[in-house]
Protein backbone atom coordinates (compact mmCIF):
# COMPACT_ATOMS: atom_id res chain seq x y z
CA UNK A 1 0.00 0.00 0.00
CA UNK A 2 2.82 2.40 0.92
CA UNK A 3 4.55 1.81 -2.44
CA UNK A 4 1.31 2.50 -4.30
CA UNK A 5 0.90 5.82 -2.48
CA UNK A 6 4.51 6.81 -3.19
CA UNK A 7 4.09 5.84 -6.85
CA UNK A 8 0.83 7.76 -7.09
CA UNK A 9 2.30 10.91 -5.51
CA UNK A 10 5.41 10.66 -7.70
CA UNK A 11 3.21 10.39 -10.78
CA UNK A 12 1.08 13.32 -9.60
CA UNK A 13 4.15 15.51 -8.99
CA UNK A 14 5.58 14.69 -12.43
CA UNK A 15 2.25 15.50 -14.07
CA UNK A 16 2.03 18.83 -12.22
CA UNK A 17 5.62 19.74 -13.17
CA UNK A 18 5.01 18.95 -16.82
CA UNK A 19 1.74 20.84 -16.81
CA UNK A 20 3.27 23.98 -15.28
CA UNK A 21 6.25 23.94 -17.64
CA UNK A 22 3.94 23.75 -20.66
CA UNK A 23 1.96 26.75 -19.42
CA UNK A 24 5.13 28.66 -18.53
CA UNK A 25 6.61 28.41 -22.02
CA UNK A 26 6.59 31.68 -23.89
CA UNK A 27 6.37 32.23 -27.59
CA UNK A 28 9.58 33.30 -29.35
CA UNK A 29 7.93 36.66 -30.11
CA UNK A 30 7.75 37.55 -26.41
CA UNK A 31 10.53 39.53 -24.80
CA UNK A 32 12.53 42.71 -25.31
CA UNK A 33 13.44 43.85 -28.81
CA UNK A 34 15.54 46.63 -30.29
CA UNK A 35 14.02 48.42 -33.25
CA UNK A 36 16.06 48.33 -36.46
CA UNK A 37 17.63 51.73 -35.66
CA UNK A 38 18.32 50.57 -32.08
CA UNK A 39 16.86 53.85 -30.83
CA UNK A 40 14.05 52.16 -28.91
CA UNK A 41 13.41 48.94 -27.02
CA UNK A 42 9.98 47.29 -27.22
CA UNK A 43 8.56 44.70 -24.83
CA UNK A 44 6.28 42.22 -26.61
CA UNK A 45 3.90 40.32 -24.36
CA UNK A 46 0.83 38.11 -24.48
CA UNK A 47 -2.26 39.73 -22.99
CA UNK A 48 -5.05 37.98 -21.15
CA UNK A 49 -7.10 37.96 -24.37
CA UNK A 50 -4.46 35.68 -25.96
CA UNK A 51 -3.22 38.36 -28.36
CA UNK A 52 0.22 39.94 -28.50
CA UNK A 53 1.06 43.58 -27.86
CA UNK A 54 4.20 45.66 -27.64
CA UNK A 55 5.08 48.82 -25.77
CA UNK A 56 8.07 51.15 -25.67
CA UNK A 57 10.18 50.48 -22.56
CA UNK A 58 13.39 52.34 -23.46
CA UNK A 59 14.34 55.24 -25.71
CA UNK A 60 17.84 56.28 -26.71
CA UNK A 61 16.63 59.88 -26.39
CA UNK A 62 13.83 59.73 -23.81
CA UNK A 63 13.36 63.47 -23.52
CA UNK A 64 13.27 66.66 -25.50
CA UNK A 65 14.41 69.90 -23.82
CA UNK A 66 14.32 68.21 -20.40
CA UNK A 67 10.73 67.01 -20.85
CA UNK A 68 9.61 63.46 -21.70
CA UNK A 69 9.35 62.82 -25.44
CA UNK A 70 5.68 63.10 -26.41
CA UNK A 71 3.62 61.51 -29.18
CA UNK A 72 3.48 64.88 -31.00
CA UNK A 73 2.75 63.37 -34.44
CA UNK A 74 -0.36 61.51 -33.29
CA UNK A 75 -3.26 62.23 -35.67
CA UNK A 76 -5.55 62.62 -32.64
CA UNK A 77 -4.77 65.98 -31.08
CA UNK A 78 -5.84 64.75 -27.62
CA UNK A 79 -3.08 62.08 -27.70
CA UNK A 80 -0.23 64.43 -28.57
CA UNK A 81 0.59 64.98 -24.91
CA UNK A 82 1.03 61.22 -24.31
CA UNK A 83 4.63 60.22 -23.49
CA UNK A 84 6.27 57.90 -26.02
CA UNK A 85 7.74 55.92 -23.12
CA UNK A 86 5.26 53.11 -22.28
CA UNK A 87 3.33 53.82 -25.51
CA UNK A 88 1.72 50.71 -26.95
CA UNK A 89 2.86 50.51 -30.58
CA UNK A 90 1.97 46.87 -31.40
CA UNK A 91 -1.64 45.78 -31.01
CA UNK A 92 -3.76 42.68 -31.38
CA UNK A 93 -1.50 40.08 -33.02
CA UNK A 94 -2.74 36.50 -33.28
CA UNK A 95 -0.51 33.49 -33.76
CA UNK A 96 -1.20 31.98 -37.19
CA UNK A 97 1.65 29.49 -37.53
CA UNK A 98 4.66 28.53 -35.42
CA UNK A 99 6.61 31.59 -36.63
CA UNK A 100 3.86 33.91 -37.89
CA UNK A 101 1.78 36.49 -36.01
CA UNK A 102 -0.84 38.44 -37.96
CA UNK A 103 -3.97 40.59 -37.85
CA UNK A 104 -2.28 43.26 -35.74
CA UNK A 105 -1.22 46.86 -36.19
CA UNK A 106 1.97 48.81 -35.69
CA UNK A 107 2.01 52.49 -34.78
CA UNK A 108 4.98 54.65 -35.77
CA UNK A 109 5.29 57.56 -33.33
CA UNK A 110 7.83 59.24 -35.64
CA UNK A 111 5.14 59.74 -38.30
CA UNK A 112 1.91 59.29 -36.34
CA UNK A 113 0.78 56.59 -38.75
CA UNK A 114 -0.70 53.16 -37.99
CA UNK A 115 -0.21 50.25 -40.36
CA UNK A 116 -1.51 46.71 -40.65
CA UNK A 117 1.33 44.41 -39.69
CA UNK A 118 2.61 40.84 -39.82
CA UNK A 119 5.43 39.61 -37.60
CA UNK A 120 7.62 36.69 -38.60
CA UNK A 121 10.03 35.07 -36.16
CA UNK A 122 13.15 34.38 -38.25
CA UNK A 123 15.07 32.88 -35.33
CA UNK A 124 15.14 33.27 -31.55
CA UNK A 125 16.88 36.65 -31.87
CA UNK A 126 15.33 38.15 -35.02
CA UNK A 127 11.87 39.43 -35.92
CA UNK A 128 10.73 40.70 -39.31
CA UNK A 129 7.86 43.17 -39.05
CA UNK A 130 6.01 43.94 -42.27
CA UNK A 131 3.95 47.12 -42.08
CA UNK A 132 1.51 47.79 -44.90
CA UNK A 133 -1.64 49.52 -46.05
CA UNK A 134 -4.14 47.24 -47.76
CA UNK A 135 -1.99 44.44 -49.20
CA UNK A 136 1.20 43.23 -47.50
CA UNK A 137 3.00 43.24 -50.86
CA UNK A 138 2.75 47.03 -50.73
CA UNK A 139 4.64 47.57 -47.53
CA UNK A 140 7.97 47.75 -45.80
CA UNK A 141 9.82 45.27 -43.63
CA UNK A 142 11.90 46.22 -40.63
CA UNK A 143 14.14 43.86 -38.64
CA UNK A 144 14.17 43.85 -34.84
CA UNK A 145 16.78 42.09 -32.72
CA UNK A 146 16.39 40.63 -29.24
CA UNK A 147 18.04 42.55 -26.41
CA UNK A 148 19.83 40.99 -23.46
CA UNK A 149 17.19 42.30 -21.03
Tab-separated table of C-alpha atoms in Angstrom:
chain	number	residue	atom	x	y	z
A	1	UNK	CA	0.000	0.000	0.000
A	2	UNK	CA	2.822	2.396	0.918
A	3	UNK	CA	4.546	1.807	-2.444
A	4	UNK	CA	1.310	2.496	-4.297
A	5	UNK	CA	0.898	5.820	-2.484
A	6	UNK	CA	4.509	6.809	-3.188
A	7	UNK	CA	4.086	5.835	-6.849
A	8	UNK	CA	0.834	7.761	-7.095
A	9	UNK	CA	2.302	10.915	-5.514
A	10	UNK	CA	5.411	10.657	-7.704
A	11	UNK	CA	3.205	10.385	-10.777
A	12	UNK	CA	1.082	13.324	-9.597
A	13	UNK	CA	4.149	15.513	-8.994
A	14	UNK	CA	5.578	14.693	-12.430
A	15	UNK	CA	2.253	15.504	-14.067
A	16	UNK	CA	2.035	18.828	-12.223
A	17	UNK	CA	5.616	19.739	-13.172
A	18	UNK	CA	5.012	18.950	-16.825
A	19	UNK	CA	1.742	20.842	-16.812
A	20	UNK	CA	3.268	23.975	-15.275
A	21	UNK	CA	6.250	23.940	-17.640
A	22	UNK	CA	3.944	23.752	-20.662
A	23	UNK	CA	1.964	26.749	-19.421
A	24	UNK	CA	5.132	28.663	-18.529
A	25	UNK	CA	6.608	28.413	-22.019
A	26	UNK	CA	6.590	31.679	-23.885
A	27	UNK	CA	6.375	32.233	-27.588
A	28	UNK	CA	9.577	33.305	-29.348
A	29	UNK	CA	7.935	36.657	-30.115
A	30	UNK	CA	7.750	37.546	-26.412
A	31	UNK	CA	10.530	39.528	-24.798
A	32	UNK	CA	12.527	42.709	-25.307
A	33	UNK	CA	13.440	43.847	-28.812
A	34	UNK	CA	15.539	46.633	-30.293
A	35	UNK	CA	14.019	48.418	-33.253
A	36	UNK	CA	16.059	48.333	-36.460
A	37	UNK	CA	17.633	51.733	-35.662
A	38	UNK	CA	18.321	50.573	-32.085
A	39	UNK	CA	16.858	53.848	-30.832
A	40	UNK	CA	14.047	52.156	-28.911
A	41	UNK	CA	13.412	48.937	-27.023
A	42	UNK	CA	9.985	47.291	-27.223
A	43	UNK	CA	8.565	44.695	-24.827
A	44	UNK	CA	6.281	42.219	-26.608
A	45	UNK	CA	3.905	40.319	-24.359
A	46	UNK	CA	0.828	38.114	-24.476
A	47	UNK	CA	-2.256	39.734	-22.985
A	48	UNK	CA	-5.054	37.975	-21.148
A	49	UNK	CA	-7.100	37.961	-24.374
A	50	UNK	CA	-4.458	35.679	-25.955
A	51	UNK	CA	-3.218	38.357	-28.365
A	52	UNK	CA	0.223	39.938	-28.496
A	53	UNK	CA	1.056	43.582	-27.856
A	54	UNK	CA	4.196	45.661	-27.639
A	55	UNK	CA	5.081	48.820	-25.769
A	56	UNK	CA	8.065	51.150	-25.670
A	57	UNK	CA	10.181	50.477	-22.564
A	58	UNK	CA	13.392	52.338	-23.458
A	59	UNK	CA	14.343	55.243	-25.708
A	60	UNK	CA	17.836	56.280	-26.713
A	61	UNK	CA	16.626	59.884	-26.390
A	62	UNK	CA	13.832	59.731	-23.806
A	63	UNK	CA	13.358	63.466	-23.524
A	64	UNK	CA	13.269	66.664	-25.495
A	65	UNK	CA	14.408	69.897	-23.816
A	66	UNK	CA	14.317	68.210	-20.404
A	67	UNK	CA	10.728	67.014	-20.854
A	68	UNK	CA	9.612	63.456	-21.701
A	69	UNK	CA	9.352	62.825	-25.444
A	70	UNK	CA	5.682	63.096	-26.410
A	71	UNK	CA	3.618	61.514	-29.181
A	72	UNK	CA	3.485	64.883	-31.002
A	73	UNK	CA	2.753	63.370	-34.436
A	74	UNK	CA	-0.359	61.506	-33.293
A	75	UNK	CA	-3.263	62.232	-35.674
A	76	UNK	CA	-5.550	62.616	-32.640
A	77	UNK	CA	-4.771	65.979	-31.077
A	78	UNK	CA	-5.842	64.751	-27.619
A	79	UNK	CA	-3.085	62.078	-27.701
A	80	UNK	CA	-0.230	64.433	-28.572
A	81	UNK	CA	0.587	64.976	-24.910
A	82	UNK	CA	1.027	61.215	-24.309
A	83	UNK	CA	4.628	60.220	-23.488
A	84	UNK	CA	6.271	57.900	-26.019
A	85	UNK	CA	7.741	55.917	-23.120
A	86	UNK	CA	5.263	53.113	-22.284
A	87	UNK	CA	3.334	53.818	-25.508
A	88	UNK	CA	1.722	50.711	-26.952
A	89	UNK	CA	2.858	50.508	-30.580
A	90	UNK	CA	1.972	46.871	-31.402
A	91	UNK	CA	-1.639	45.784	-31.005
A	92	UNK	CA	-3.757	42.677	-31.380
A	93	UNK	CA	-1.496	40.083	-33.017
A	94	UNK	CA	-2.737	36.502	-33.276
A	95	UNK	CA	-0.506	33.489	-33.758
A	96	UNK	CA	-1.205	31.983	-37.189
A	97	UNK	CA	1.648	29.488	-37.527
A	98	UNK	CA	4.661	28.534	-35.418
A	99	UNK	CA	6.611	31.586	-36.631
A	100	UNK	CA	3.861	33.909	-37.888
A	101	UNK	CA	1.782	36.491	-36.007
A	102	UNK	CA	-0.839	38.438	-37.965
A	103	UNK	CA	-3.974	40.593	-37.847
A	104	UNK	CA	-2.281	43.257	-35.738
A	105	UNK	CA	-1.225	46.860	-36.193
A	106	UNK	CA	1.965	48.807	-35.686
A	107	UNK	CA	2.011	52.493	-34.781
A	108	UNK	CA	4.981	54.650	-35.769
A	109	UNK	CA	5.286	57.565	-33.325
A	110	UNK	CA	7.831	59.241	-35.639
A	111	UNK	CA	5.136	59.735	-38.301
A	112	UNK	CA	1.907	59.288	-36.342
A	113	UNK	CA	0.780	56.586	-38.751
A	114	UNK	CA	-0.695	53.162	-37.992
A	115	UNK	CA	-0.210	50.247	-40.364
A	116	UNK	CA	-1.510	46.708	-40.647
A	117	UNK	CA	1.333	44.412	-39.690
A	118	UNK	CA	2.614	40.842	-39.817
A	119	UNK	CA	5.431	39.608	-37.600
A	120	UNK	CA	7.621	36.686	-38.596
A	121	UNK	CA	10.029	35.068	-36.157
A	122	UNK	CA	13.147	34.383	-38.249
A	123	UNK	CA	15.070	32.877	-35.331
A	124	UNK	CA	15.136	33.267	-31.551
A	125	UNK	CA	16.883	36.650	-31.866
A	126	UNK	CA	15.331	38.152	-35.016
A	127	UNK	CA	11.869	39.428	-35.924
A	128	UNK	CA	10.733	40.696	-39.312
A	129	UNK	CA	7.865	43.171	-39.045
A	130	UNK	CA	6.008	43.940	-42.269
A	131	UNK	CA	3.953	47.124	-42.079
A	132	UNK	CA	1.515	47.791	-44.897
A	133	UNK	CA	-1.638	49.518	-46.045
A	134	UNK	CA	-4.140	47.241	-47.763
A	135	UNK	CA	-1.994	44.443	-49.196
A	136	UNK	CA	1.198	43.226	-47.498
A	137	UNK	CA	2.997	43.236	-50.862
A	138	UNK	CA	2.752	47.029	-50.733
A	139	UNK	CA	4.640	47.571	-47.525
A	140	UNK	CA	7.967	47.755	-45.804
A	141	UNK	CA	9.819	45.265	-43.633
A	142	UNK	CA	11.902	46.219	-40.634
A	143	UNK	CA	14.138	43.860	-38.638
A	144	UNK	CA	14.169	43.849	-34.845
A	145	UNK	CA	16.777	42.091	-32.716
A	146	UNK	CA	16.394	40.632	-29.238
A	147	UNK	CA	18.045	42.548	-26.413
A	148	UNK	CA	19.830	40.994	-23.463
A	149	UNK	CA	17.190	42.304	-21.034
